[in-house]
CSV table of C-alpha atoms and ligand atoms in Angstrom, one decimal:
chain,number,residue,atom,x,y,z
A,1,UNK,CA,4.7,-7.8,-16.4
A,2,UNK,CA,7.2,-7.5,-13.2
A,3,UNK,CA,5.7,-5.9,-10.1
A,4,UNK,CA,8.4,-4.9,-7.4
A,5,UNK,CA,7.7,-5.4,-3.5
A,6,UNK,CA,9.8,-2.6,-1.4
A,7,UNK,CA,11.9,-5.2,0.6
A,8,UNK,CA,13.4,-3.0,3.2
A,9,UNK,CA,11.2,-4.5,6.1
A,10,UNK,CA,7.7,-5.6,6.8
A,11,UNK,CA,5.7,-7.9,5.3
A,12,UNK,CA,7.0,-8.1,1.8
A,13,UNK,CA,7.2,-11.7,1.5
A,14,UNK,CA,3.3,-12.1,1.5
A,15,UNK,CA,2.9,-9.6,-1.3
A,16,UNK,CA,5.4,-11.8,-3.5
A,17,UNK,CA,3.6,-14.7,-2.6
A,18,UNK,CA,0.1,-13.2,-3.1
A,19,UNK,CA,1.5,-11.9,-6.9
A,20,UNK,CA,3.5,-15.4,-7.8
A,21,UNK,CA,-0.2,-17.1,-6.6
A,22,UNK,CA,-1.8,-14.7,-9.2
A,23,UNK,CA,1.0,-15.4,-11.6
A,24,UNK,CA,3.0,-12.5,-11.9
A,25,UNK,CA,6.8,-11.9,-12.2
A,26,UNK,CA,8.1,-10.1,-8.6
A,27,UNK,CA,11.2,-8.4,-7.7
A,28,UNK,CA,12.5,-7.7,-4.0
A,29,UNK,CA,13.4,-4.1,-4.0
A,30,UNK,CA,16.5,-3.0,-1.7
A,31,UNK,CA,18.2,-0.9,-3.8
A,32,UNK,CA,17.9,1.7,-6.5
A,33,UNK,CA,19.2,-0.5,-9.5
A,34,UNK,CA,16.2,-2.8,-8.6
A,35,UNK,CA,13.4,-0.5,-10.0
A,36,UNK,CA,15.1,-0.8,-13.0
A,37,UNK,CA,12.3,-2.6,-15.8
A,38,UNK,CA,9.1,-2.8,-13.3
A,39,UNK,CA,5.7,-2.5,-13.9
A,40,UNK,CA,4.6,-1.4,-10.4
A,41,UNK,CA,6.0,-1.1,-7.0
A,42,UNK,CA,4.4,-2.5,-3.5
A,43,UNK,CA,5.3,-1.1,-0.3
A,44,UNK,CA,4.4,-3.1,2.5
A,45,UNK,CA,3.1,-2.6,5.9
A,46,UNK,CA,5.9,-2.8,8.6
A,47,UNK,CA,7.1,0.1,10.6
A,48,UNK,CA,7.0,3.6,8.5
A,49,UNK,CA,9.8,5.2,10.3
A,50,UNK,CA,12.3,2.5,10.0
A,51,UNK,CA,11.3,1.9,6.2
A,52,UNK,CA,11.9,5.3,5.7
A,53,UNK,CA,15.0,5.6,7.2
A,54,UNK,CA,16.5,2.8,5.6
A,55,UNK,CA,15.1,3.6,2.2
A,56,UNK,CA,17.3,7.0,3.4
A,57,UNK,CA,20.2,4.6,4.0
A,58,UNK,CA,20.0,2.8,0.7
A,59,UNK,CA,19.7,5.6,-1.8
A,60,UNK,CA,16.3,4.8,-2.5
A,61,UNK,CA,14.1,7.5,-0.7
A,62,UNK,CA,14.7,10.1,-3.8
A,63,UNK,CA,14.6,7.7,-6.5
A,64,UNK,CA,11.0,6.4,-4.9
A,65,UNK,CA,9.9,10.3,-4.8
A,66,UNK,CA,10.6,10.7,-8.4
A,67,UNK,CA,8.6,7.7,-9.2
A,68,UNK,CA,5.8,8.9,-7.1
A,69,UNK,CA,5.9,11.9,-8.7
A,70,UNK,CA,6.0,10.4,-12.4
A,71,UNK,CA,3.1,8.3,-12.8
A,72,UNK,CA,4.2,5.6,-11.9
A,73,UNK,CA,1.7,2.8,-10.4
A,74,UNK,CA,2.9,2.3,-6.8
A,75,UNK,CA,0.4,0.2,-3.7
A,76,UNK,CA,1.4,1.6,-0.4
A,77,UNK,CA,-0.2,-1.0,2.8
A,78,UNK,CA,-0.2,0.7,5.6
A,79,UNK,CA,3.0,1.2,6.7
A,80,UNK,CA,3.2,2.1,2.8
A,81,UNK,CA,0.3,4.2,2.5
A,82,UNK,CA,2.1,6.6,5.1
A,83,UNK,CA,5.3,6.5,3.3
A,84,UNK,CA,3.0,8.0,0.1
A,85,UNK,CA,1.0,10.3,2.2
A,86,UNK,CA,1.8,14.3,2.1
A,87,UNK,CA,1.8,14.6,5.6
A,88,UNK,CA,1.5,12.8,8.5
A,89,UNK,CA,1.6,15.3,11.3
A,90,UNK,CA,5.1,14.4,12.2
A,91,UNK,CA,8.8,14.5,11.0
A,92,UNK,CA,9.7,11.3,9.1
A,93,UNK,CA,11.4,10.5,5.8
A,94,UNK,CA,8.3,10.2,3.3
A,95,UNK,CA,7.9,9.4,-0.5
A,96,UNK,CA,4.6,11.5,-0.5
A,97,UNK,CA,2.7,12.0,-4.1
A,98,UNK,CA,-0.5,11.3,-2.4
A,99,UNK,CA,-2.5,14.8,-1.1
A,100,UNK,CA,-3.6,12.6,1.8
A,101,UNK,CA,-2.6,13.7,5.6
A,102,UNK,CA,-2.6,10.6,7.7
A,103,UNK,CA,-2.7,9.7,11.0
A,104,UNK,CA,-0.5,6.6,12.4
A,105,UNK,CA,-1.6,4.5,14.5
A,106,UNK,CA,-4.6,5.9,14.4
A,107,UNK,CA,-7.5,3.5,15.7
A,108,UNK,CA,-5.3,3.8,19.6
A,109,UNK,CA,-3.9,1.0,22.0
A,110,UNK,CA,-7.3,0.1,22.7
A,111,UNK,CA,-8.1,-1.7,19.1
A,112,UNK,CA,-4.3,-2.5,18.2
A,113,UNK,CA,-5.9,-4.6,15.8
A,114,UNK,CA,-8.6,-6.0,14.2
A,115,UNK,CA,-10.4,-7.5,11.1
A,116,UNK,CA,-13.3,-6.0,9.6
A,117,UNK,CA,-15.6,-6.7,6.4
A,118,UNK,CA,-15.3,-3.6,4.3
A,119,UNK,CA,-17.5,-2.6,1.2
A,120,UNK,CA,-15.2,-1.6,-1.7
A,121,UNK,CA,-17.6,-0.4,-4.4
A,122,UNK,CA,-14.2,0.0,-6.6
A,123,UNK,CA,-13.8,-4.0,-6.4
A,124,UNK,CA,-16.8,-4.7,-8.6
A,125,UNK,CA,-14.4,-5.2,-11.5
A,126,UNK,CA,-12.5,-7.9,-10.1
A,127,UNK,CA,-15.0,-9.9,-8.3
A,128,UNK,CA,-16.9,-12.5,-9.9
A,129,UNK,CA,-20.6,-13.1,-9.3
A,130,UNK,CA,-22.4,-10.8,-6.7
A,131,UNK,CA,-20.4,-8.2,-5.0
A,132,UNK,CA,-19.0,-8.8,-1.2
A,133,UNK,CA,-17.3,-7.0,1.0
A,134,UNK,CA,-13.4,-7.2,1.9
A,135,UNK,CA,-11.8,-8.9,4.7
A,136,UNK,CA,-9.4,-5.9,6.4
A,137,UNK,CA,-7.1,-6.7,8.3
A,138,UNK,CA,-5.8,-3.6,10.3
A,139,UNK,CA,-2.9,-3.9,12.7
A,140,UNK,CA,-1.7,-0.5,14.1
A,141,UNK,CA,-3.5,1.0,10.9
A,142,UNK,CA,-3.1,4.5,10.3
A,143,UNK,CA,-6.4,6.6,9.1
A,144,UNK,CA,-6.5,9.5,6.1
A,145,UNK,CA,-7.9,12.7,7.8
A,146,UNK,CA,-7.8,14.8,5.0
A,147,UNK,CA,-8.2,13.9,1.3
A,148,UNK,CA,-7.3,16.7,-1.6
A,149,UNK,CA,-9.7,17.1,-4.5
A,150,UNK,CA,-7.8,14.6,-6.9
A,151,UNK,CA,-7.9,11.7,-4.4
A,152,UNK,CA,-10.7,9.0,-4.8
A,153,UNK,CA,-12.2,7.3,-1.4
A,154,UNK,CA,-12.2,3.8,-2.0
A,155,UNK,CA,-13.9,2.6,1.3
A,156,UNK,CA,-14.2,4.0,4.8
A,157,UNK,CA,-14.7,1.8,8.2
A,158,UNK,CA,-16.9,3.7,11.1
A,159,UNK,CA,-16.2,7.3,8.6
A,160,UNK,CA,-12.7,7.2,8.8
A,161,UNK,CA,-11.2,6.5,5.1
A,162,UNK,CA,-9.0,3.5,4.8
A,163,UNK,CA,-8.4,3.1,1.3
A,164,UNK,CA,-7.9,5.7,-1.3
A,165,UNK,CA,-6.4,6.4,-5.0
A,166,UNK,CA,-4.6,9.2,-6.6
A,167,UNK,CA,-4.4,8.7,-10.1
A,168,UNK,CA,-1.3,5.5,-10.2
A,169,UNK,CA,-0.9,5.8,-6.7
A,170,UNK,CA,-2.9,3.2,-3.8
A,171,UNK,CA,-3.3,3.0,-0.4
A,172,UNK,CA,-5.0,1.2,1.9
A,173,UNK,CA,-4.6,1.0,5.8
A,174,UNK,CA,-5.5,-2.7,6.1
A,175,UNK,CA,-3.3,-5.7,4.9
A,176,UNK,CA,-4.7,-7.5,2.1
A,177,UNK,CA,-1.4,-9.6,1.6
A,178,UNK,CA,-2.7,-10.9,5.2
A,179,UNK,CA,-5.8,-12.2,3.9
A,180,UNK,CA,-6.7,-15.3,0.9
A,181,UNK,CA,-8.8,-12.6,-0.8
A,182,UNK,CA,-6.5,-11.5,-3.8
A,183,UNK,CA,-9.3,-8.7,-5.4
A,184,UNK,CA,-6.9,-5.7,-4.3
A,185,UNK,CA,-4.0,-7.0,-6.0
A,186,UNK,CA,-5.9,-7.6,-9.2
A,187,UNK,CA,-7.2,-4.1,-9.0
A,188,UNK,CA,-3.5,-2.8,-8.6
A,189,UNK,CA,-2.2,-5.1,-11.4
A,190,UNK,CA,-5.7,-3.4,-13.4
A,191,UNK,CA,-4.1,0.2,-12.6
A,192,UNK,CA,-0.7,-1.0,-13.8
A,193,UNK,CA,-1.9,-2.7,-17.0
A,194,UNK,CA,-4.0,0.2,-17.8
A,195,UNK,CA,-0.6,1.8,-18.8
B,1,LIG,N1,1.9,1.6,13.0
B,1,LIG,C1,2.8,1.4,11.7
B,1,LIG,C2,3.2,2.7,11.6
B,1,LIG,O1,3.1,3.6,11.8
B,1,LIG,C3,2.2,0.9,10.8
B,1,LIG,C4,1.6,-0.8,10.9
B,1,LIG,C5,1.6,-1.7,9.8
B,1,LIG,O2,2.0,-1.2,8.6
B,1,LIG,N2,1.0,-2.4,10.0
B,1,LIG,O3,4.5,2.5,10.4
């Protein structure tokens, strides 16, 4: 199995390190040809407007839009989640694919960044022993304001949706790659393996 990590900008190294720790082969994706032969793709956190513009510049936006439409497994964290949304309330290049409306920087300036232990029932499949909460790191994080009928909500914070899945597309508002809890990475790898 080989997982690509979009490496135009943002926290891509941390995702690679986490995957390699689990024993998965990775590849940094900067050009369309880097998508060949991958089994799944992670779009990291960073700045979604910048990442989107770079994707356009490097000829990656259309191939990524096509992959997202085709049922290829893609996981977006934070800015990556924003890019997978169909609507973010402003003009910027998006990959789309998920039937969600997202609000960027939704926790406001007062709480720029924070950590919260959140319940994610879907992680039971990759949790040894008793269920336990996931340490979610939020950095100028987005929230999901509306979800379509095919979207499964995986987690909420203060009643706000912060993790969701639609088919093979996964989105988290927070940064599992900045913790040492690899359960979200293993959850995504299971999505990839399920074929
Ligand atoms: N606030 C960023 C954006 O809107 C996302 C922040 C992040 O990825 N940590 O793109």
